[in-house]
Tab-separated table of C-alpha atoms in Angstrom:
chain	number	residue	atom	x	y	z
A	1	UNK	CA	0.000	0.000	0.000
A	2	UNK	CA	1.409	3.154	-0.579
A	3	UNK	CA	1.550	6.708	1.641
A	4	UNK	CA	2.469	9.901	0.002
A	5	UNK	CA	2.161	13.275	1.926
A	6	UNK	CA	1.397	16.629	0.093
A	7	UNK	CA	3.602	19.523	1.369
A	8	UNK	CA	4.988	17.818	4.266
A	9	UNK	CA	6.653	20.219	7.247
A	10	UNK	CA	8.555	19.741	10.234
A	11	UNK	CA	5.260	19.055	11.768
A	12	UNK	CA	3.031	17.856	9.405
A	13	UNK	CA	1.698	17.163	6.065
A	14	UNK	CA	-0.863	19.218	4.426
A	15	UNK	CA	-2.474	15.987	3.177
A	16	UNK	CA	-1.522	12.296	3.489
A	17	UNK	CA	-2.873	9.619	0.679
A	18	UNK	CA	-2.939	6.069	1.241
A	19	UNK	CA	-4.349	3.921	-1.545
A	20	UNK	CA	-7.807	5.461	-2.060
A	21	UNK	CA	-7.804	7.518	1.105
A	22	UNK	CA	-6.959	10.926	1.396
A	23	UNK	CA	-6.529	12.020	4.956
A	24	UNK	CA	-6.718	16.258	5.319
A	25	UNK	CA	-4.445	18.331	8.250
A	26	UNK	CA	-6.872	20.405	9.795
A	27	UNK	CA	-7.891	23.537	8.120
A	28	UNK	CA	-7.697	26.698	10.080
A	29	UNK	CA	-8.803	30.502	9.230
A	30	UNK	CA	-6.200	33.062	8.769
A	31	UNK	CA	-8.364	35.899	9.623
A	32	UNK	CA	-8.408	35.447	13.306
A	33	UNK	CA	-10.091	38.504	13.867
A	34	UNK	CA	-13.554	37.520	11.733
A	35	UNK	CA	-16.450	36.409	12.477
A	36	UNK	CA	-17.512	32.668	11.917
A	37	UNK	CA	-18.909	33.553	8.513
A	38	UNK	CA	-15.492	34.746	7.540
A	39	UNK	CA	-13.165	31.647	9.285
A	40	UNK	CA	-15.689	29.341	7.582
A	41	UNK	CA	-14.946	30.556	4.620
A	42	UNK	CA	-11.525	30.738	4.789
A	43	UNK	CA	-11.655	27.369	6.081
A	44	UNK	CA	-13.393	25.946	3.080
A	45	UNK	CA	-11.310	27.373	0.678
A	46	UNK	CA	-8.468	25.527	1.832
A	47	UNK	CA	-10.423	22.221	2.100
A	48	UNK	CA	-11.626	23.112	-1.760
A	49	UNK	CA	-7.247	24.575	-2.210
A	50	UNK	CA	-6.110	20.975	-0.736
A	51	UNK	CA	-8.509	18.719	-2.944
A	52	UNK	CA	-7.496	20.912	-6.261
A	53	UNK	CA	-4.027	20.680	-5.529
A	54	UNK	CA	-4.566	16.678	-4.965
A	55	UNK	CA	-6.528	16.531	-8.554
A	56	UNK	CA	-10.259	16.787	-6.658
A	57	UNK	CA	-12.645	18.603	-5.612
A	58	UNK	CA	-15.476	18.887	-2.687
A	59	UNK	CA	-16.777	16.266	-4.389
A	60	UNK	CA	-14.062	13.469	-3.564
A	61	UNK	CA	-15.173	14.452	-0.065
A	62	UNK	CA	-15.913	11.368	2.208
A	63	UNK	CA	-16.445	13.157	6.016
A	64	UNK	CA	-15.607	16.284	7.875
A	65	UNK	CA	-15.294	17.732	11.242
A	66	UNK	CA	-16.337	21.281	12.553
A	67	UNK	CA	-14.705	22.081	15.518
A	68	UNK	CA	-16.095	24.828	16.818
A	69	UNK	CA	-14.849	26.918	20.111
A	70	UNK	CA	-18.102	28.224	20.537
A	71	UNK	CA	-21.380	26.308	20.064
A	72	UNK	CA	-23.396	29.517	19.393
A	73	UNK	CA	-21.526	29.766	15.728
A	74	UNK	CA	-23.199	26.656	14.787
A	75	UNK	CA	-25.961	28.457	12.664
A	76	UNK	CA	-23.632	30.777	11.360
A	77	UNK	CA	-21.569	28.216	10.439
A	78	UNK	CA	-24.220	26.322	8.839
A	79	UNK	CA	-25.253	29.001	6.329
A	80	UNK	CA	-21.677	29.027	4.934
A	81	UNK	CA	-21.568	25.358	4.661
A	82	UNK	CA	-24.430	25.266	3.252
A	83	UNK	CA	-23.653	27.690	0.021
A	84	UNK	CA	-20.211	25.769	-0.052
A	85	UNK	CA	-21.454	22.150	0.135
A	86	UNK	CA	-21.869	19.919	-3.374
A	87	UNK	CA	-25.480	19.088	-3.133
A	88	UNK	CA	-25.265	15.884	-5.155
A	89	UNK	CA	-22.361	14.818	-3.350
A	90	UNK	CA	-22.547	15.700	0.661
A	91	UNK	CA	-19.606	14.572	3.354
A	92	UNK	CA	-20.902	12.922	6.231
A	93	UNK	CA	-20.305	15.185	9.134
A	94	UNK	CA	-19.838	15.883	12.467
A	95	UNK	CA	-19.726	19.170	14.604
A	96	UNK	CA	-18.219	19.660	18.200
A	97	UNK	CA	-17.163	22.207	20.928
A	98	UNK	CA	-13.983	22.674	21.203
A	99	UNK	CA	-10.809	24.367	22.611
A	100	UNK	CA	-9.122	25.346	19.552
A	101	UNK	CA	-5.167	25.446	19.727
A	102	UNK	CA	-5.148	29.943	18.431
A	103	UNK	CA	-7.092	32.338	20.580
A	104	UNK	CA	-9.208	34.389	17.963
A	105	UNK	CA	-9.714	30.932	16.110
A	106	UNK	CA	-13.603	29.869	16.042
A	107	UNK	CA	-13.260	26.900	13.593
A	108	UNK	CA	-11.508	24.391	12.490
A	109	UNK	CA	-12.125	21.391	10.251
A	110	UNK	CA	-10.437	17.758	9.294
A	111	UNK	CA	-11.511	15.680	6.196
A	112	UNK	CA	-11.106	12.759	4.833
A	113	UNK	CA	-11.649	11.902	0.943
A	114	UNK	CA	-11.428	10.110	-2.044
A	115	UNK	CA	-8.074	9.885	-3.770
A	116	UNK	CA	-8.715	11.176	-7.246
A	117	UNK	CA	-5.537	9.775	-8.349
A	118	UNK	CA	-6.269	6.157	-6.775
């Protein structure tokens, strides 16, 4: 079986494949300052930056999950995830309170997908 990793660091990979599995680092905001509507965003664009760079898209997506520091965001959130998400093609999910690891950060998501290249 073979493991690649996509832009690996001193810490970690961006992404690591293994056969047909694509396993993505968590995706953080980089505008710690915005609201949820803005670090969801953010965060999705990397999620969709990841998969292009991998040869996929949203989706290749198999599951994701929303950590959230702050339960209230959940609707807010939502709405963003919801003009993001492929209709035909939805993750499974699951959402969670969390302590996040950067004060100012309000979410932060992990997915796991489909290797295009498998």
């Amino acid at each position: 079986m073979t493991l690649s990793r996509l832009n690996p660091g001193p810490r970690m990979s961006e992404a690591v494949t293994i056969a047909d599995a694509v396993f993505l680092a968590g995706q953080i905001p980089t505008t710690l300052t915005g609201d949820i509507t803005v670090q969801t965003r953010e965060v999705l664009t990397e999620i969709d930056a990841v998969m292009a760079e991998l040869g996929g898209s949203k989706a290749d997506i198999a599951s994701v999950q929303v950590w959230l520091t702050d339960m209230a965001d959940f609707q807010g959130m939502n709405a963003v995830w919801d003009e993001w998400v492929d209709k035909e093609n939805p993750p499974a999910r699951a959402t969670c309170g969390v302590a996040l690891a950067r004060p100012g950060m309000r979410v932060e998501m992990v997915a796991v997908a489909r290797n295009p290249n498998a």
